Coordinates of C-alpha atoms in Angstrom, one line a residue:
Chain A
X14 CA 41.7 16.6 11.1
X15 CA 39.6 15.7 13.9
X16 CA 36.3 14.1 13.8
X17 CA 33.0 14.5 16.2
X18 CA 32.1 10.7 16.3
X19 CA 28.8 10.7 18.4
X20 CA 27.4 6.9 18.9
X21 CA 23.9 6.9 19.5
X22 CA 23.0 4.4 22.3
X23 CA 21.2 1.7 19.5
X24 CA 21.4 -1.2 22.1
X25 CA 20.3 0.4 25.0
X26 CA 17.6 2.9 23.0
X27 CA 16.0 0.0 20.6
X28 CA 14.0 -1.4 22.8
X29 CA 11.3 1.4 22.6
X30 CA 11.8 1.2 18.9
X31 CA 9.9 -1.6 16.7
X32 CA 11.4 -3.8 14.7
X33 CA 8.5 -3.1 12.4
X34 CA 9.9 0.2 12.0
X35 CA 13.7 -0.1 11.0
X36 CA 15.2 -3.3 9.1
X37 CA 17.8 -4.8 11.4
X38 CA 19.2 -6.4 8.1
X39 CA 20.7 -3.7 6.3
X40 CA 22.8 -0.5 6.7
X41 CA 22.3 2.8 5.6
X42 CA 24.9 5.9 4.9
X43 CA 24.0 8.8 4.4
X44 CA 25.9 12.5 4.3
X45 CA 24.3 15.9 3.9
X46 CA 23.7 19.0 5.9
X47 CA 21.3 19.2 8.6
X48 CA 18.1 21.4 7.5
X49 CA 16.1 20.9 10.9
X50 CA 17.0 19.3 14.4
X51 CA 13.6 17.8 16.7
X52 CA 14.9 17.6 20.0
X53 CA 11.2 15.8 22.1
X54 CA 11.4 13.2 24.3
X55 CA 11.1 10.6 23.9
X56 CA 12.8 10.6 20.5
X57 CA 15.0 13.1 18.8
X58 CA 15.2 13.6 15.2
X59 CA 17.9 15.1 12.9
X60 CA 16.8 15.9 9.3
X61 CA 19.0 16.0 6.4
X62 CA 19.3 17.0 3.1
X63 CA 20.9 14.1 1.2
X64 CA 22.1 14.3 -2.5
X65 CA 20.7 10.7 -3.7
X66 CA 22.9 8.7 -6.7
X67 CA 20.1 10.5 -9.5
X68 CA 21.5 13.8 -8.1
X69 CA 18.1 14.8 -6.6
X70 CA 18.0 15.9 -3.1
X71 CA 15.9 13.9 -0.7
X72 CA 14.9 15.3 3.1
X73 CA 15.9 12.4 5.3
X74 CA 14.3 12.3 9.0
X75 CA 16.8 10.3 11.4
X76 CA 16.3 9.5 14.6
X77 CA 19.1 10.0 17.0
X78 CA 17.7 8.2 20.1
X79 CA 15.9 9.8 23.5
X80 CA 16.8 13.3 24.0
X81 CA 17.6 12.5 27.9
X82 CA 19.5 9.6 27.2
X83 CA 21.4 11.6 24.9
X84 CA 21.8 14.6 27.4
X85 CA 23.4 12.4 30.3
X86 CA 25.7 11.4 27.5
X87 CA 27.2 15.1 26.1
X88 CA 24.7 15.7 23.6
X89 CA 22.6 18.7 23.8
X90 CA 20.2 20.1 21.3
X91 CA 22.6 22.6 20.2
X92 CA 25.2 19.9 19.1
X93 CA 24.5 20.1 15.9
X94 CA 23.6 23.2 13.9
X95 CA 21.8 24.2 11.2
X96 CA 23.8 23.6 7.8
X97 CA 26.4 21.3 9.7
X98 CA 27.4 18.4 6.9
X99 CA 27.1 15.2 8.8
X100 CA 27.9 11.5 7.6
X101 CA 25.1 8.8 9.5
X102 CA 25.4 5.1 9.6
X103 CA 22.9 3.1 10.6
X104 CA 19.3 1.3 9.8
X105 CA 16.9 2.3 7.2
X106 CA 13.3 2.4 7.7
X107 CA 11.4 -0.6 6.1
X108 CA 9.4 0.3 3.1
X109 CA 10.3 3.8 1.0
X110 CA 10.0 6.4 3.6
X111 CA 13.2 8.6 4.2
X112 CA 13.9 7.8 7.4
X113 CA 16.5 6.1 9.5
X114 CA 17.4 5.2 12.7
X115 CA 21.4 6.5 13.5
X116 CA 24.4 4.1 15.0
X117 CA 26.7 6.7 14.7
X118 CA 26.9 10.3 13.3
X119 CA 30.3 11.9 12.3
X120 CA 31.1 15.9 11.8
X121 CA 34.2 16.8 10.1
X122 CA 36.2 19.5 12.5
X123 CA 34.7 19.0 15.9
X124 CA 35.8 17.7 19.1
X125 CA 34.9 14.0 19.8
X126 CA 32.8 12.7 22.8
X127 CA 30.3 9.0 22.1
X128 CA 26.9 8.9 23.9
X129 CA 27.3 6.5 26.4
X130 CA 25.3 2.5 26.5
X131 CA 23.6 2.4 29.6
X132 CA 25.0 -1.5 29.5
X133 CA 28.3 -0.4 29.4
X134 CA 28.5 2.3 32.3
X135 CA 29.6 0.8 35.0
X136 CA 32.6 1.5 37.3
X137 CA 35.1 -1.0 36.4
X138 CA 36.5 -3.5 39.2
X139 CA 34.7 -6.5 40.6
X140 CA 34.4 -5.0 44.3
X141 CA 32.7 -7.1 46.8
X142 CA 28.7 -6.0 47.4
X143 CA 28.0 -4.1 49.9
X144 CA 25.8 -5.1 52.8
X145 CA 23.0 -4.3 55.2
X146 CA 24.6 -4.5 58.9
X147 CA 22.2 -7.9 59.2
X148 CA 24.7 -9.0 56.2
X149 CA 22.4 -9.3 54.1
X150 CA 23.7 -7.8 50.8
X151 CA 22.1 -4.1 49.5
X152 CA 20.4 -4.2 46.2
X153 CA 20.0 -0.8 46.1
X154 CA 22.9 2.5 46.3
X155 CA 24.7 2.7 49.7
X156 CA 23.5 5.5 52.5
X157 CA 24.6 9.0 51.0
X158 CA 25.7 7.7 47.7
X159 CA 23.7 7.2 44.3
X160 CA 23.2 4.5 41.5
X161 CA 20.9 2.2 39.6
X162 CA 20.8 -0.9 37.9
X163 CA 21.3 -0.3 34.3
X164 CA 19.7 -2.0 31.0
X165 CA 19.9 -6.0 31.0
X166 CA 22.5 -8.1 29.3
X167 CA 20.0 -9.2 26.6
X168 CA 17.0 -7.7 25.6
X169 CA 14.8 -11.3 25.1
X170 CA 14.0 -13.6 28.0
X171 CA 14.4 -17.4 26.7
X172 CA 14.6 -20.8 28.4
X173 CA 17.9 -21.5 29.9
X174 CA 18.7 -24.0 26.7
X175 CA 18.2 -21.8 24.6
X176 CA 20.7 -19.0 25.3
X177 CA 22.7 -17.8 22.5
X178 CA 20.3 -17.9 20.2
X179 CA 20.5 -15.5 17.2
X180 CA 17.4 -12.9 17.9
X181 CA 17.7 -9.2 17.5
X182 CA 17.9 -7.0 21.0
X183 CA 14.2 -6.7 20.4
X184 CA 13.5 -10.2 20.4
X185 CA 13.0 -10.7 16.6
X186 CA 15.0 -14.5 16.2
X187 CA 16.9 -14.4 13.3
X188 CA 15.5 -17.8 12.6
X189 CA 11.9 -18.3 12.8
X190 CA 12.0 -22.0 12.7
X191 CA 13.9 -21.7 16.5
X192 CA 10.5 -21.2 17.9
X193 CA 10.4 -24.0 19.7
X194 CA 13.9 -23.4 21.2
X195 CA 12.7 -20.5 23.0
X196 CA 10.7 -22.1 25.7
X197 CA 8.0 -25.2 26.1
X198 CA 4.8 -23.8 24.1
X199 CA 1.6 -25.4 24.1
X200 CA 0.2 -25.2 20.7
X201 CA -1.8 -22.6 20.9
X202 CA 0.9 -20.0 22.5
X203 CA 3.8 -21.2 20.1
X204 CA 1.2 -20.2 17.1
X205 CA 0.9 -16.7 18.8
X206 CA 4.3 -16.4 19.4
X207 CA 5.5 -16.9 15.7
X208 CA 2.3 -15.0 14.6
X209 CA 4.3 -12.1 16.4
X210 CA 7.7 -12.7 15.3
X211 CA 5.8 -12.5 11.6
X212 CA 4.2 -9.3 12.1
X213 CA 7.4 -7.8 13.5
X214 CA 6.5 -7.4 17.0
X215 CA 4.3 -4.9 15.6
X216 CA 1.7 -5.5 18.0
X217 CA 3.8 -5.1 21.1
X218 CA 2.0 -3.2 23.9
X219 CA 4.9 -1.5 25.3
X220 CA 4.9 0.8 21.5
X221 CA 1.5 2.1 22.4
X222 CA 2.9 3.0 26.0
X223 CA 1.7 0.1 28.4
X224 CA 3.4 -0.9 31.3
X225 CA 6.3 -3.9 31.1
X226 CA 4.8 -6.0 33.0
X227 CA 6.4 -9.2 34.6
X228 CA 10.1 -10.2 33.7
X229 CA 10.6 -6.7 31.2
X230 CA 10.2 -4.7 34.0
X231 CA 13.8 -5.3 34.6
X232 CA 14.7 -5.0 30.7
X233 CA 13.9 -1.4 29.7
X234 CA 16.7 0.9 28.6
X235 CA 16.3 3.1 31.2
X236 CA 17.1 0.9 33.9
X237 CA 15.6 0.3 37.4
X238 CA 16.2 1.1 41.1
X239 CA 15.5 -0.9 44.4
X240 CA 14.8 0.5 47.1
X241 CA 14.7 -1.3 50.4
X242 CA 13.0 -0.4 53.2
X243 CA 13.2 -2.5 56.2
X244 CA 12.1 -0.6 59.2
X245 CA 8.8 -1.3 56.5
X246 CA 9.5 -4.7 55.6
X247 CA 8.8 -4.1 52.2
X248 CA 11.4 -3.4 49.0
X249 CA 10.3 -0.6 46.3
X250 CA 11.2 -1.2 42.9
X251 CA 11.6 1.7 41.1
X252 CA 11.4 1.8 36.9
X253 CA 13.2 3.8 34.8
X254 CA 10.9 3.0 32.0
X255 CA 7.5 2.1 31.5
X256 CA 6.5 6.0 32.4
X257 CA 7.7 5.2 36.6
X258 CA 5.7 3.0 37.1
X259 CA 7.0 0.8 40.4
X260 CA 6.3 -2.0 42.3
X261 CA 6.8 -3.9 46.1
X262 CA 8.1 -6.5 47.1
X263 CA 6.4 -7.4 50.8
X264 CA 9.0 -9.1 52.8
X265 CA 6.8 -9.6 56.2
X266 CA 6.3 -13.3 55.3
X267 CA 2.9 -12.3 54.3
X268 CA 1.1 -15.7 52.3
X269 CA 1.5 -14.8 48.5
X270 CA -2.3 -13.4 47.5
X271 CA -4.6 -15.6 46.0
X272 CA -8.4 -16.4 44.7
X273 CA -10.7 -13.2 45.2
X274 CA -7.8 -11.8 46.9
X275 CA -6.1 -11.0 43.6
X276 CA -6.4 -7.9 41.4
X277 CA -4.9 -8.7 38.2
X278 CA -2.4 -5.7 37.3
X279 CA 0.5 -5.7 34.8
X280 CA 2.8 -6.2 38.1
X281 CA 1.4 -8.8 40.1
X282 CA 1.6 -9.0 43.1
X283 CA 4.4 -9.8 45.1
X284 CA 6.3 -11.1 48.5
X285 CA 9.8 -12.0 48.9
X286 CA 12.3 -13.4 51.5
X287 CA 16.3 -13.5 51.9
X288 CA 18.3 -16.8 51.3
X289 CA 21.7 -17.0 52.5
X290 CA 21.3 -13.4 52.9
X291 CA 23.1 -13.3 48.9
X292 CA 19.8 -13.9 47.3
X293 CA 16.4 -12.2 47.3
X294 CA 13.5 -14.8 46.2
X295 CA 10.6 -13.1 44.8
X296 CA 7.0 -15.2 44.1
X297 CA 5.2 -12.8 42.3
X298 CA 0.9 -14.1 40.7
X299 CA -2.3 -12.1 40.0
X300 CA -0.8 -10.5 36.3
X301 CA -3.4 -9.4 33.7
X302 CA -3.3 -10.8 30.2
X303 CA -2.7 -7.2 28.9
X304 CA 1.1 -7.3 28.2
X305 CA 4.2 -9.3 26.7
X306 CA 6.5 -10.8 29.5
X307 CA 9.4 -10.0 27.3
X308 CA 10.1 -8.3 23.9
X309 CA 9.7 -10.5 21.8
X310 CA 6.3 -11.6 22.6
X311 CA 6.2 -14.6 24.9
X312 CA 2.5 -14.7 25.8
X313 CA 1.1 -16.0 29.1
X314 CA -2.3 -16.3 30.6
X315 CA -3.5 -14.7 34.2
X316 CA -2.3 -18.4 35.9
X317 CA 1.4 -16.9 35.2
X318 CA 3.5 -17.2 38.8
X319 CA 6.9 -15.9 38.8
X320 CA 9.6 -17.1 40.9
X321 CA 12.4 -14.8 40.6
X322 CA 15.8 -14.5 42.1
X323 CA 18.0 -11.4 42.6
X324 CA 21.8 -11.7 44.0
X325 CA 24.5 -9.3 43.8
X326 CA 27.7 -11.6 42.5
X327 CA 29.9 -8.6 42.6
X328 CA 29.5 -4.3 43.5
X329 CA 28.9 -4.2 39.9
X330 CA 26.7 -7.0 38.8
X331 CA 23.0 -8.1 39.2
X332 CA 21.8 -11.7 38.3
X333 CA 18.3 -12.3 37.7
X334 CA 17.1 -15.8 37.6
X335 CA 13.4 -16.1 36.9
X336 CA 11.0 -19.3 36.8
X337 CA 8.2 -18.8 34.6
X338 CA 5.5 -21.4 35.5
X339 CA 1.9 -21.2 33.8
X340 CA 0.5 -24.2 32.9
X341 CA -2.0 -22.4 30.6
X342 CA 0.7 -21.3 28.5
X343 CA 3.8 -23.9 28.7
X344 CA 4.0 -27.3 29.2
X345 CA 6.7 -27.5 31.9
X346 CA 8.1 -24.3 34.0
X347 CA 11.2 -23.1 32.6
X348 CA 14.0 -20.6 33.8
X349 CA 16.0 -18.0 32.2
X350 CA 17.7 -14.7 33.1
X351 CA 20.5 -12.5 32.8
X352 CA 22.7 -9.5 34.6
X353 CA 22.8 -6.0 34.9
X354 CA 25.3 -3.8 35.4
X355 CA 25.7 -0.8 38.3
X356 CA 25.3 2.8 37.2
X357 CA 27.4 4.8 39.7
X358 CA 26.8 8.1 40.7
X359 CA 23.3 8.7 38.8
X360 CA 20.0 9.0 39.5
X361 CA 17.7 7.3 37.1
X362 CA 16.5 9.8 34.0
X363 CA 13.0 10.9 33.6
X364 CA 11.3 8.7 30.6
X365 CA 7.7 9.2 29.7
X366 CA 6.5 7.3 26.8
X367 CA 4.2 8.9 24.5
X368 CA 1.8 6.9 21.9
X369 CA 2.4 6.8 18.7
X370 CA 5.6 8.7 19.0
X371 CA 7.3 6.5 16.0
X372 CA 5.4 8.7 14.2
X373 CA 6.1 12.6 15.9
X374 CA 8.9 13.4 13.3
X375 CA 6.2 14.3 11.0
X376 CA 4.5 16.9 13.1
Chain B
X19 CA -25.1 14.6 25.9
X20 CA -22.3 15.4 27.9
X21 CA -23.3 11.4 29.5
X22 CA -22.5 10.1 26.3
X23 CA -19.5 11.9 25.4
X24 CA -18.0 10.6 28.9
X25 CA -19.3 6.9 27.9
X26 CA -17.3 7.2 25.0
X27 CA -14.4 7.8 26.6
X28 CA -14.5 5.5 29.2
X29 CA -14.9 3.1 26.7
X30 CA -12.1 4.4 24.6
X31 CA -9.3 4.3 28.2
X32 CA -10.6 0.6 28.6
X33 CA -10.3 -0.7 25.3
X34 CA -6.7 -2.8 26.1
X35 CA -5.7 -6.0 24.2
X36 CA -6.3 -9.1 25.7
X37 CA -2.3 -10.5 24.9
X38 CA -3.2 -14.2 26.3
X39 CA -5.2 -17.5 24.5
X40 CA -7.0 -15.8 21.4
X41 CA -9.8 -16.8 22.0
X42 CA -10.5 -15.7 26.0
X43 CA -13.1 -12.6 26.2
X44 CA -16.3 -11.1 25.9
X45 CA -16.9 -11.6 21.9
X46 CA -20.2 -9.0 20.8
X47 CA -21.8 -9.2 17.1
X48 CA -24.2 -10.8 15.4
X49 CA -25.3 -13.3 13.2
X50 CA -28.5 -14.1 10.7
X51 CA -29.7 -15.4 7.5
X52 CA -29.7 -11.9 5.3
X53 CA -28.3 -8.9 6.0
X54 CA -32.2 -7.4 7.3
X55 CA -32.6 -9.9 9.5
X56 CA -29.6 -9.7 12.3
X57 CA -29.9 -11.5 15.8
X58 CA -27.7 -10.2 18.0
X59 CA -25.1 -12.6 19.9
X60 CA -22.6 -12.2 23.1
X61 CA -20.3 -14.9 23.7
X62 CA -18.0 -15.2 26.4
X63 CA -15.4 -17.8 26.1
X64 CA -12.7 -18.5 28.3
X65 CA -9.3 -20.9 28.0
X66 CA -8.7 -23.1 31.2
X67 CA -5.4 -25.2 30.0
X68 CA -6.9 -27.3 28.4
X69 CA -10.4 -26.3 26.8
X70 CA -12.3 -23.4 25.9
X71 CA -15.2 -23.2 27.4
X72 CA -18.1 -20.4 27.7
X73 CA -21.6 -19.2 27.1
X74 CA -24.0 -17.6 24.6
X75 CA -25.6 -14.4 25.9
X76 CA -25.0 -14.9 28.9
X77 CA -28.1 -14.0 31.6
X78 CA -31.1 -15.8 32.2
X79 CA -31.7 -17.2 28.4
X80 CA -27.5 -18.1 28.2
X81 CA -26.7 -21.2 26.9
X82 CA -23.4 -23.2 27.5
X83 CA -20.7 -23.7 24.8
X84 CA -20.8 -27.8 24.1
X85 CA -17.5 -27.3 22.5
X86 CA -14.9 -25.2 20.9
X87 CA -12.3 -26.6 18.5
X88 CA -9.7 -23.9 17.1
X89 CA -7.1 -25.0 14.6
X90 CA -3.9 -22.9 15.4
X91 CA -1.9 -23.4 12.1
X92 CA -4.7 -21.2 10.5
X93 CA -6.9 -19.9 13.4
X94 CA -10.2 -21.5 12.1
X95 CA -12.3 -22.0 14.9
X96 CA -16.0 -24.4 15.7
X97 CA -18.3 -23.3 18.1
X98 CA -21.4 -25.5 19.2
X99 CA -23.8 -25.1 21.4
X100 CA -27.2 -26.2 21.8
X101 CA -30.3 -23.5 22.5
X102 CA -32.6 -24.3 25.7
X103 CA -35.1 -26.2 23.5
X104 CA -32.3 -28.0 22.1
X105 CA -31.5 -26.9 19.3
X106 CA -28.4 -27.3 18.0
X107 CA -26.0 -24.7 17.2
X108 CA -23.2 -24.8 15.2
X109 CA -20.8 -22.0 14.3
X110 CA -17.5 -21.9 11.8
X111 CA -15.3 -19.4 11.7
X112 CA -12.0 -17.9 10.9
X113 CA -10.1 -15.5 13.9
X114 CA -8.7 -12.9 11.7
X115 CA -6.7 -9.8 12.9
X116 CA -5.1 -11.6 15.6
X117 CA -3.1 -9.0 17.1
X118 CA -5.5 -6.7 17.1
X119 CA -7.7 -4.7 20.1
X120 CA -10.5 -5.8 18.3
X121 CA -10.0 -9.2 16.8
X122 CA -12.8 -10.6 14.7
X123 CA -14.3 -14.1 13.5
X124 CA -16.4 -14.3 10.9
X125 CA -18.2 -17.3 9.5
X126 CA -21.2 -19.5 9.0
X127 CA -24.1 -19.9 11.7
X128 CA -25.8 -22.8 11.5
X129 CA -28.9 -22.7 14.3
X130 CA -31.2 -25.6 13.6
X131 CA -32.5 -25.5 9.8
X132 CA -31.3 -21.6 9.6
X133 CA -28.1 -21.0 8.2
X134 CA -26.7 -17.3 8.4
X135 CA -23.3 -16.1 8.7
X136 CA -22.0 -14.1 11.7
X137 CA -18.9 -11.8 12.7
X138 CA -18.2 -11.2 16.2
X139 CA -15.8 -8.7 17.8
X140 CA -13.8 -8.8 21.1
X141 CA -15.0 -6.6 23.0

């Protein structure tokens, strides 16, 4: 007997979705035939006819994860077909609505193929980086060749100590009480923070299609691309997520911006330098107040400076170190950070984010 | 018509949260001793590190924030403030709808021997 065993990509793909919306804490199973399939970006649906224990039948919308994601991976819309009997595992939605969100779907007597993690795709082998002919290493794909850097190693930015701790890829800690682990609050922003983590992260500006500004720029799904430029002395950074939006990095040893000289924009603005010609050193001021740093929902205030760094340990691996140093908002700077992984041979996949699309399986 | 309708909208495209302090922002409601007699109130408050600090309608009448005291374990907040002929102006509230685009506070207004109550709205 074989089995079509597709994985939806939940670790890569939950970050757009709010823990408000699905229960992290409990599993769902559910087997029926498929009446309807919604195949929009950015999230498609399958709905299902499931025989509950009182023997009624019950419509179930579930949602499979972003249709290009899912595309890139094998799936197409015409995957599945109306009347197919499909088993789903996965989370159920909080309160009574029938609706999930899928970690795997099985078909009796179909090939197999699994939708890939963006985390996970990387060309195995710990290959040297490759370099600039000034030997200063390439953050970006090599001439005539293509790649991107792929979703982070964690989904939450915390202070170095605090690494390890139990919190959900959205940020949700498992443990409300580890508030203070998470990084040096002054009163006021440790009493947002958990006010937050109550609520779910339902607030989170990034569900109603804002930009990721600071640190999460570098932890959507969808991944990220530098591009370095420097006959220009500058270095594009190029987001997968957060609807394209991109940045620069000026490396012309330009003073970093300041006073009247700053336009507050989810980005910053920023101007970087090589050391050792391994690491890029970003100093990056001038953010709004309009966004959350991380999921999660670290909150800062418009004196926020970033110091980040960016080396290349291997072909395969990005490090990002970042200082986070706003006086408003901690009482000490604090550090945290964590890898990404090389996506060979692909160019980044178009993701726009619509508003309110939680809620498009009901149109 | 069609001036207002393009207003509204631009109002509408620049109505984002403020995601730092609480409490920084343009804050528009009012506040009075019955509901027929309303006086209408801006306040403008801003979080440096270490103190909020701010104005009453701001302009040419605008008169500086004294002090603000907010209790984070249940987001009550004191405003006072003192009017140009000094009188004093005392205001005690609750912050409710914290996440929201719109957070509110509501609660008493004391403005020399007039007591009210008031609900203001960031803006």
């Amino acid at each position: 007997m074989r089995w079509l065993i597709i994985f939806a990509a939940v670790t890569a793909y939950a970050q757009q979705t709010s823990p408000a919306t699905y229960d992290p804490d409990h599993k769902i199973r559910l087997q029926g035939a498929v009446t309807r399939i919604d195949w929009a970006n950015p999230r498609a649906y399958v709905f299902v006819n499931v025989k509950e224990a009182s023997g009624q039948v019950e419509n179930w919308a579930v949602e499979i994860g972003n249709p290009l994601e899912l595309e890139k991976s094998g799936w197409k819309a015409s995957t599945l077909r109306i009347g197919d009997v499909i088993a789903i595992e996965g989370l159920p939605a909080r309160g009574q609505s029938k609706r999930a969100l899928a970690s795997s779907v099985t078909r009796n007597g179909a090939r197999l193929f699994a939708v890939a993690n963006l985390a996970q795709t990387a060309a195995k082998g710990a290959e040297a980086p490759p370099r600039w002919p000034d030997g200063h290493v390439r953050l970006g794909p090599e001439p005539g060749k293509k790649g991107y850097w792929g979703a982070a190693s964690t989904g939450a930015l915390v202070q170095d100590s605090a690494r390890g701790l139990a919190m959900s890829q959205d940020g949700l800690l498992k443990n409300l009480a580890d508030a203070d682990k998470v990084a040096p609050f002054l009163p006021w922003a440790k009493a947002v923070y958990e006010y937050r983590q109550r609520s779910l992260l339902k607030d989170d500006p990034i569900l109603r299609c804002l930009p990721p500004g600071g640190p999460r720029q570098f932890q959507t799904a969808n991944g990220f691309q530098f591009i370095e430029q420097p006959e220009l002395d500058r270095i594009l950074v190029l987001l997968g997520g957060g609807d394209r939006n991109w940045t620069v990095i000026y490396t012309d040893d330009r003073p970093a911006a300041q006073g009247d000289d700053l336009v507050r924009t989810y980005y910053g603005t920023s101007v970087g330098h090589w050391e050792n010609k391994d690491t890029l050193v970003v100093e990056s001021v001038g953010f709004n107040e309009r966004f959350w740093m991380t999921a999660g929902g670290l909150p800062h205030t418009e004196a926020l400076k970033l110091t980040e760094r960016f080396s290349r340990p291997d072909f395969n691996t990005l490090k990002y170190e970042v200082t986070v140093d706003d006086p408003r908002t901690y009482t000490r700077p604090w550090s945290g950070g964590w890898t990404m992984k090389w996506v060979p041979d692909q160019d980044m996949q178009e993701y726009f984010c619509e508003e309110n699309s939680e809620a498009t399986f009901v149109r | 018509m069609r001036r207002r309708t393009w207003l509204g909208l631009a109002i509408t495209v620049i109505a984002v949260a403020q995601q730092g302090h609480p409490l920084t922002g343009t804050w528009s409601g009012d506040w009075g001793p019955s509901a027929t007699e309303r006086h209408q109130i801006t306040l403008v408050m801003n979080w440096d590190g270490k103190n909020v600090t701010g104005l009453i309608n701001p302009g040419p009448d605008s008169m500086p924030l004294t002090s603000v005291f907010v209790d984070v374990t249940n987001w009550t907040v004191r405003i006072e403030a003192e009017t140009k002929d000094t009188m004093h102006i005392s205001a005690e509230g609750k912050l409710q709808d914290l996440g929201s685009y719109h957070r509110f506070i509501t609660g008493t207004w004391k403005q020399g021997a007039v007591t009210g109550d008031f609900k203001i709205t960031r803006d």
